[in-house]
Every structure is written in C-alpha cells, then in structure tokens.
Short mmCIF file of C-alpha atoms in Angstrom, two decimals:
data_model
loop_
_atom_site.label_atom_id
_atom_site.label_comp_id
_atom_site.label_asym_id
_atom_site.label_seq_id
_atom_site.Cartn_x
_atom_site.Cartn_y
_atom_site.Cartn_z
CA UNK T 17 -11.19 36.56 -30.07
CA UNK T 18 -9.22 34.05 -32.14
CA UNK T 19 -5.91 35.67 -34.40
CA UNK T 20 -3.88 34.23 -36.79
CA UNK T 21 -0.70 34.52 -35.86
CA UNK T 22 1.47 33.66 -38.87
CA UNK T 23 -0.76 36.31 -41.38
CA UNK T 24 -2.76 39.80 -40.06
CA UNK T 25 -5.97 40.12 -41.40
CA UNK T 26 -5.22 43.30 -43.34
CA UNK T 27 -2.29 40.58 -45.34
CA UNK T 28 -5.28 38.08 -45.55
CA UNK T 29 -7.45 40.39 -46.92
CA UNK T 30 -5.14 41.91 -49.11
CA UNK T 31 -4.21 38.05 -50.61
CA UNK T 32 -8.02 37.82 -50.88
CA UNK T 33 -9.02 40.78 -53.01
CA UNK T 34 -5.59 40.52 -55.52
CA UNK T 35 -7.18 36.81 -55.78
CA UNK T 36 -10.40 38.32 -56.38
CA UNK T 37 -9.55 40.69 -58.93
CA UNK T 38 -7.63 38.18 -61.30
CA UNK T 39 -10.04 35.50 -60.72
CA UNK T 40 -13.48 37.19 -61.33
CA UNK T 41 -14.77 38.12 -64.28
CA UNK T 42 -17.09 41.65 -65.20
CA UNK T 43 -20.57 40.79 -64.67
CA UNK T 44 -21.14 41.71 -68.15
CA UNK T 45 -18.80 38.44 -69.00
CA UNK T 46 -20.05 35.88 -67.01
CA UNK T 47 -21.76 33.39 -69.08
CA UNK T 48 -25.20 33.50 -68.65
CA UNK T 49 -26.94 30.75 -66.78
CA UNK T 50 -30.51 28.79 -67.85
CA UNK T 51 -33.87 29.48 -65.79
CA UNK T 52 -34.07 26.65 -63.85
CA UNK T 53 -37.19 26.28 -60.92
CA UNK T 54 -35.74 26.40 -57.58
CA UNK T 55 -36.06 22.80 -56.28
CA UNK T 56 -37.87 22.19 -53.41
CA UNK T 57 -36.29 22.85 -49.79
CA UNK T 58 -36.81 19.73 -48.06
CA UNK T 59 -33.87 20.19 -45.57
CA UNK T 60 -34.96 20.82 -41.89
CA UNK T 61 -31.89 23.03 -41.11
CA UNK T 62 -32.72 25.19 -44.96
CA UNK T 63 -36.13 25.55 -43.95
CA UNK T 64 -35.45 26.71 -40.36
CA UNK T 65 -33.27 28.96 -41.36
CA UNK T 66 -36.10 30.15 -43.69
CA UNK T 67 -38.58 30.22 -41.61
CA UNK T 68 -36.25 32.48 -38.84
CA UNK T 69 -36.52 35.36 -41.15
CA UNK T 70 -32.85 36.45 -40.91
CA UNK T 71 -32.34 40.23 -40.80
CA UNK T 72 -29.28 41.43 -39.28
CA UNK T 73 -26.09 41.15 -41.52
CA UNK T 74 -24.79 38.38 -39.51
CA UNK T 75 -27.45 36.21 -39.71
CA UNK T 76 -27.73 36.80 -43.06
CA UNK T 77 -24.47 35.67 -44.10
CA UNK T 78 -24.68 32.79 -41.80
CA UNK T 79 -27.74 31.67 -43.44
CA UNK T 80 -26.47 32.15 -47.46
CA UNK T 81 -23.63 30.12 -46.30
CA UNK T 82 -25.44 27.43 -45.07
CA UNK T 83 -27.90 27.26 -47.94
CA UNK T 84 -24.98 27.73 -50.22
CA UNK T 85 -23.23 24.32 -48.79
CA UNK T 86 -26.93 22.35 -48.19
CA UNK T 87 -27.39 22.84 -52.33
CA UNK T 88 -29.92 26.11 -51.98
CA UNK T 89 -28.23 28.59 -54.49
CA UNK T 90 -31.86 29.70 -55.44
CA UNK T 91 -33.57 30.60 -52.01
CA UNK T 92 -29.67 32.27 -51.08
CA UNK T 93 -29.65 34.89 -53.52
CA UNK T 94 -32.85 36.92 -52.35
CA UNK T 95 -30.48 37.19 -49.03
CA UNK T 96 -27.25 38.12 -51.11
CA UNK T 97 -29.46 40.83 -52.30
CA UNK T 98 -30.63 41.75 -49.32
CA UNK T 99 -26.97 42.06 -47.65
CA UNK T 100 -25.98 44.09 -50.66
CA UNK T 101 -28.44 46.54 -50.46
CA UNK T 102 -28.09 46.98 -46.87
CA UNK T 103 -24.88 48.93 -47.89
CA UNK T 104 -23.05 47.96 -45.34
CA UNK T 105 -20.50 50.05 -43.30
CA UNK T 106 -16.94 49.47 -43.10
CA UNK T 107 -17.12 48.15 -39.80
CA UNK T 108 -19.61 45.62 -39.91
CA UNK T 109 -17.91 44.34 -43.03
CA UNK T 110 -14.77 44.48 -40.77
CA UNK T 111 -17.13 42.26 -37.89
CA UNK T 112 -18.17 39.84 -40.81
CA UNK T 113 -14.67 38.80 -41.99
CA UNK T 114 -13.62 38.52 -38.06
CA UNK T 115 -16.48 36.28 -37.21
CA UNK T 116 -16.95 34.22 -40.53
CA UNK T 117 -13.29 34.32 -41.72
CA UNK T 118 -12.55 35.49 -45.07
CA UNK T 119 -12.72 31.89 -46.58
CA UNK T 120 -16.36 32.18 -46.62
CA UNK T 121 -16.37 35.83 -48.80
CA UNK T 122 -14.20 33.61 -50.83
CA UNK T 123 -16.40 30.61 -50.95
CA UNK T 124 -19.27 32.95 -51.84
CA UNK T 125 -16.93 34.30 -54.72
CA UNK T 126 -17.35 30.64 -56.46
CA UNK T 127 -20.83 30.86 -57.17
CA UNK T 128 -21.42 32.12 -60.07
CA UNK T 129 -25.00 31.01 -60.28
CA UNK T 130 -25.80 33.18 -57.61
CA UNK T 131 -26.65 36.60 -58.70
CA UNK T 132 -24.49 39.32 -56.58
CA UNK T 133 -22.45 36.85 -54.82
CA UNK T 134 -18.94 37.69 -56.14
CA UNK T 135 -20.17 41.63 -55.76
CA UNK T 136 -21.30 40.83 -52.20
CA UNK T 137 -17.94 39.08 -51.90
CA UNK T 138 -16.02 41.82 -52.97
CA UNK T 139 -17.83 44.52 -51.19
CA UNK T 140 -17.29 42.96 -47.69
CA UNK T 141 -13.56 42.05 -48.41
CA UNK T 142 -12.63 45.49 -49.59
CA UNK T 143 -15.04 47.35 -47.02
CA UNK T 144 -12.80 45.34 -44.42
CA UNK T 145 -9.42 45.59 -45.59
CA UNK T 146 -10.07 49.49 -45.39
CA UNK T 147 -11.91 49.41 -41.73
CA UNK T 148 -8.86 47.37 -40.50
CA UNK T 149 -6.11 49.73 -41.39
CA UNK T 150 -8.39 52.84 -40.48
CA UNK T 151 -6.54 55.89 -38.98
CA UNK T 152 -9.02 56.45 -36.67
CA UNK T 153 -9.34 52.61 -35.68
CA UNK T 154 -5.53 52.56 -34.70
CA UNK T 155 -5.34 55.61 -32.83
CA UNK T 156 -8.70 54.38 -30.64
CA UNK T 157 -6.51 51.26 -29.95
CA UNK T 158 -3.65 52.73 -29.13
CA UNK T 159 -5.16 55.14 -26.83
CA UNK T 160 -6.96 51.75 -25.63
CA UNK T 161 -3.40 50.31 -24.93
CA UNK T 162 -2.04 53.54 -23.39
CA UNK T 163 -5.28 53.50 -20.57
CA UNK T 164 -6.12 50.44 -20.07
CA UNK T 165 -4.98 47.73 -17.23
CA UNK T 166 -2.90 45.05 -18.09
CA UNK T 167 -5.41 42.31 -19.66
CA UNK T 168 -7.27 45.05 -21.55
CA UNK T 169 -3.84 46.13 -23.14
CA UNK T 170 -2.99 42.64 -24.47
CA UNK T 171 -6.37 42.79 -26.14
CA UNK T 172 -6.30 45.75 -27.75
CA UNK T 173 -2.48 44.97 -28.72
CA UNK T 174 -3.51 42.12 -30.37
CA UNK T 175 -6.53 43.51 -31.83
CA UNK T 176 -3.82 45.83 -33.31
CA UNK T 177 -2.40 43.02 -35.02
CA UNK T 178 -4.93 42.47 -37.68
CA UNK T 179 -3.31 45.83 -39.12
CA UNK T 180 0.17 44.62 -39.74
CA UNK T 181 2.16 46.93 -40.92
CA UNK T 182 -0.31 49.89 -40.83
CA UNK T 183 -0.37 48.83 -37.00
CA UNK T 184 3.03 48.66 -36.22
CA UNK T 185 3.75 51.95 -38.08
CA UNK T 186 0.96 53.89 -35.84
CA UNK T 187 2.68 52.51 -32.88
CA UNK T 188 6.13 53.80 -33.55
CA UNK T 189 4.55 57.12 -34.36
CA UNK T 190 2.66 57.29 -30.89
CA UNK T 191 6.12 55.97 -29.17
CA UNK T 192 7.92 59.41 -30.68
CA UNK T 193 4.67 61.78 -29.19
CA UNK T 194 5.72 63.96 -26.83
CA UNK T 195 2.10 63.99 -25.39
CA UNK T 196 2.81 60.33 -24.83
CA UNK T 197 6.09 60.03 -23.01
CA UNK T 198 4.05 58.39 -19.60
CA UNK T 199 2.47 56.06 -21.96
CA UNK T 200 5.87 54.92 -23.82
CA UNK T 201 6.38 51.64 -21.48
CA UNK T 202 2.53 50.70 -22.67
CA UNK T 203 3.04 51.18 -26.14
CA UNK T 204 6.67 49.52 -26.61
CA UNK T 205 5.63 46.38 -24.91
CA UNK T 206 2.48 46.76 -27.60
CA UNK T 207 5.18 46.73 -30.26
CA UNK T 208 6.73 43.70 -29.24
CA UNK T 209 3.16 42.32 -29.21
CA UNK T 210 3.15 42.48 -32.69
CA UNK T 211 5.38 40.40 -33.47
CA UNK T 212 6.28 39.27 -37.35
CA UNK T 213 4.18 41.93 -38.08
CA UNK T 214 7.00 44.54 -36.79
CA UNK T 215 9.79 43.21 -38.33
CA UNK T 216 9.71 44.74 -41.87
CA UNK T 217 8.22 48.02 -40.35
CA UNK T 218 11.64 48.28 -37.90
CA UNK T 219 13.71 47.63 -40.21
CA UNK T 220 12.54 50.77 -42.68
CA UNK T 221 12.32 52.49 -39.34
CA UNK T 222 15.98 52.14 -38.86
CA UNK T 223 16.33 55.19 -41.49
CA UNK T 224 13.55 57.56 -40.15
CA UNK T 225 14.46 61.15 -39.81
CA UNK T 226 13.72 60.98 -36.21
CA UNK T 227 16.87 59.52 -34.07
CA UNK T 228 13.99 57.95 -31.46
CA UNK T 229 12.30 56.15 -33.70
CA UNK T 230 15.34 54.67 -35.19
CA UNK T 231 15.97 53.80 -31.66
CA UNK T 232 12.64 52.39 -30.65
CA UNK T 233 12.77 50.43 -33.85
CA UNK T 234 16.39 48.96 -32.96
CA UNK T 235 15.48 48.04 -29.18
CA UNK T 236 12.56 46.06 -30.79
CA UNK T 237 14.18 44.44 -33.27
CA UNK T 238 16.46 43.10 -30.97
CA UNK T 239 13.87 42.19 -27.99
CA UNK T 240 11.93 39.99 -31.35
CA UNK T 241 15.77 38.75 -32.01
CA UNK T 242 15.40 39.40 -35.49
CA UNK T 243 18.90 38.49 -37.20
CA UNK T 244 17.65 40.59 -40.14
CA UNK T 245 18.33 43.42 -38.34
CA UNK T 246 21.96 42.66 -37.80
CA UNK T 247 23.81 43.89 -40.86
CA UNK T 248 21.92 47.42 -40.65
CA UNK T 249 22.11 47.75 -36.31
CA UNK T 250 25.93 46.56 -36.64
CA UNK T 251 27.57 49.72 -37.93
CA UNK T 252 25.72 52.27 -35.76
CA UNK T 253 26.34 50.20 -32.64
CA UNK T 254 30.29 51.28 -33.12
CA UNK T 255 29.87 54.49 -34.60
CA UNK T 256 30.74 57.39 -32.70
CA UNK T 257 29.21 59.96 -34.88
CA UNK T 258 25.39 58.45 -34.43
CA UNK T 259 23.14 59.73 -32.22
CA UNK T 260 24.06 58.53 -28.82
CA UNK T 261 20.58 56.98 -27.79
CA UNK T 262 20.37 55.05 -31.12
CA UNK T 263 23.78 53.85 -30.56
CA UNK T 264 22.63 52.70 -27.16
CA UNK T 265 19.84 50.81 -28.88
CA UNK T 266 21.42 49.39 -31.62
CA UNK T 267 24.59 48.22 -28.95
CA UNK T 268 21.37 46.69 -26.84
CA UNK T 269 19.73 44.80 -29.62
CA UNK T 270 23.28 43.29 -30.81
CA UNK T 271 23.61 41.94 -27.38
CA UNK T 272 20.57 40.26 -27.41
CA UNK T 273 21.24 39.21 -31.17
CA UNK T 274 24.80 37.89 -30.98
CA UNK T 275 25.01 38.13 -27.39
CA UNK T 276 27.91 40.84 -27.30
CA UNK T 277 28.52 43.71 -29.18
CA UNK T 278 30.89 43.44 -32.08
CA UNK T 279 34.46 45.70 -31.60
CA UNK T 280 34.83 48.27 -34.45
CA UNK T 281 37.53 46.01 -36.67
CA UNK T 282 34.80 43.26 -36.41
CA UNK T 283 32.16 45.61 -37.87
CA UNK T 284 34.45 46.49 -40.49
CA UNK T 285 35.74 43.10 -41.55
CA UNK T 286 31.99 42.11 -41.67
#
C-alpha cells in the first residue's frame, strides 16, 4: 500500500470536504440542466464496462470514472445512484478513497450534470475521514503493532499514519498503559514511524498531566530532531524541580537537537 508521506489521509480528507463545502452548492440551487438524449456509446472500453454489469462498490466507482472521463455523464449516473443507495459503510468508503485517491471523489464533485455526483462525492469523503480516525480502528492497529513481527509492525505503523494526529495521540496514550509496559519498545518505535505527523501532537504533549507522556513526547521529538521542540524541552532539561524522567528526556532530545545539553545560564540567557 502506497502513503503520502508529506499529508495523512485524514489532512487530505479534511482539505477535501472544507473544499467541498464552500465549493458546492444545495441541490435546490444548482441550475437546472436541459433534457438532452444520451448519445450513443460507441466506445469499446464504455461499452465493456457496460456490458460487465458492475456491482460491487469498487467496480462501480471505477466504471463512473471512466465513463465520466470517455464523455458518458448519461449512462454514469444510473451507477452514481446505484453507489448511493448502496449506503455504504464507513469502511468501504475508507477502502474507496485508499484505492481511488480522493482526487477522483473530487473529480466526481465537478459534474454537475450528473445527478447525485457531488452527494456521492460527499458521502464517501466524509464516511472516510470518520472511518480513518475511528477509535476502534486505532486501537486494532495498535494492538496490531504491539503483536505483530517486525514487517507486520511497519505496516500497521504506517497504516496508522493516514490518522495523523488522531494516530499519534492514540499512540502516546497506549505508551502511558500500564497493561502495555512489554509492548512500550513496539509502540515508541511506531511513534517515530509517524513522522511529521507527531510533531504538533509532541509538542502539546509536552504539557500533559502525566510526567511519562511528557517524557515519551520529548524523547520523540528529539529522535525526529525537531528544532521546534527546543525552546519548550530547553528549560526542563536544567530544571531541578521537574520530574526526573522528563528531565532525562528532555536532556536526551537536546543532545540529539544541539548535540549537548545547554548549562543553566545558557537556558536563561536564551
């Protein structure tokens, strides 16, 4: 399975519905477009598909997308119909944006003279944003993660990815369990997995009530060498009064950030 690396799916989605919401109108206000006959499909790749009777929700959007770009409009909206009153699940709409890429939902959002397309559009987008960011989603991957052997674990770590945030959050949750101490080296190497994704969710973690998450969330930051993290890791790597294994982390992750851990005056002066 292919992953963008620079932008999770749950951000691409997201991007995709705010997009979607500005840019299309109420049914009620789109113009209202002239009976036309549906020309005649003389395409042999239109009429295969045709003639193939597509039925399952994959081969249904694969085959409105191909009429769709072969100039069919007319003979793809009895299949947009038939995808929307499938009523898909969350998941499958999840399966759809991972296989066809949410550029197509989006291309599909452009015809207008395609009855139920922007609704189809819509319904897959939003049923996938939810399905990736799914409680019970990220705790079967993590558990995943925590059980499996090596390869499986960077699968299911980078499956974890098209969560962002949501992901990274469920992982430093699972890193504080006390059920899953024997599981801890698993999970942090999952973490650092994630990449971008962990930065911002590190940084907030850096003020969590609980000391190992803060401390978790400083080892990471400075394993990713995020030099974001430096102004906030710099005064509790010198400070006595914090809690000693945060301090540990936060003296760890300056190392690796500046390559040596700042005295006290040089904290201060910064």
């Amino acid at each position: 399975m292919k992953l963008r690396r620079k932008l999770s799916l749950s951000t691409s989605l997201a991007l995709s519905l705010a997009w979607l919401s500005v840019a299309t109108p109420p049914l009620s206000a789109q113009p209202a477009q002239a009976a036309a006959a549906p020309p005649q499909i003389t395409d042999p790749a239109a009429l295969g598909l045709l003639e193939a009777n597509p039925s399952t929700p994959q081969q249904l959007v694969q085959a409105v997308d191909t009429l769709l770009a072969l100039g069919y409009p007319t003979a793809a909206a009895p299949l947009v119909k038939q995808l929307l009153d499938a009523r898909m699940d969350d998941a499958t709409c999840y399966a759809l944006v991972q296989q066809f890429g949410s550029d197509t939902f989006m291309r599909l959002n452009r015809q207008p003279s395609v009855e139920g397309a922007s609704q189809l559009a819509m319904y897959v987008l939003t049923g996938a944003s939810r399905y990736a960011v799914d409680p019970a989603r990220l705790n079967d991957l993590i558990d995943k993660i925590a059980t499996g052997d090596n390869v499986a674990r960077l699968a299911y770590a980078e499956e974890l990815r098209t969560a962002g945030p949501a992901g990274v959050n469920a992982l430093l949750a699972a890193l504080v369990d006390p059920n899953r101490r024997d599981q801890q080296t698993a999970l942090y190497q999952a973490l650092l997995l994630q990449g971008s994704n962990a930065i911002g969710p590190c940084l907030a973690a850096l003020d969590a009530p609980n000391q190992q998450t803060r401390a978790f969330a400083a080892q990471a930051l400075g394993a990713l060498k995020s030099r974001k993290a430096v102004p906030y890791l710099a005064g509790p790597a010198v400070d006595a009064t914090v809690d000693p294994q945060f301090r540990a982390a936060a003296q760890e992750a300056m190392q690796n950030l500046l390559g040596a851990v700042p005295s006290r005056d040089e904290v201060v002066g910064y």
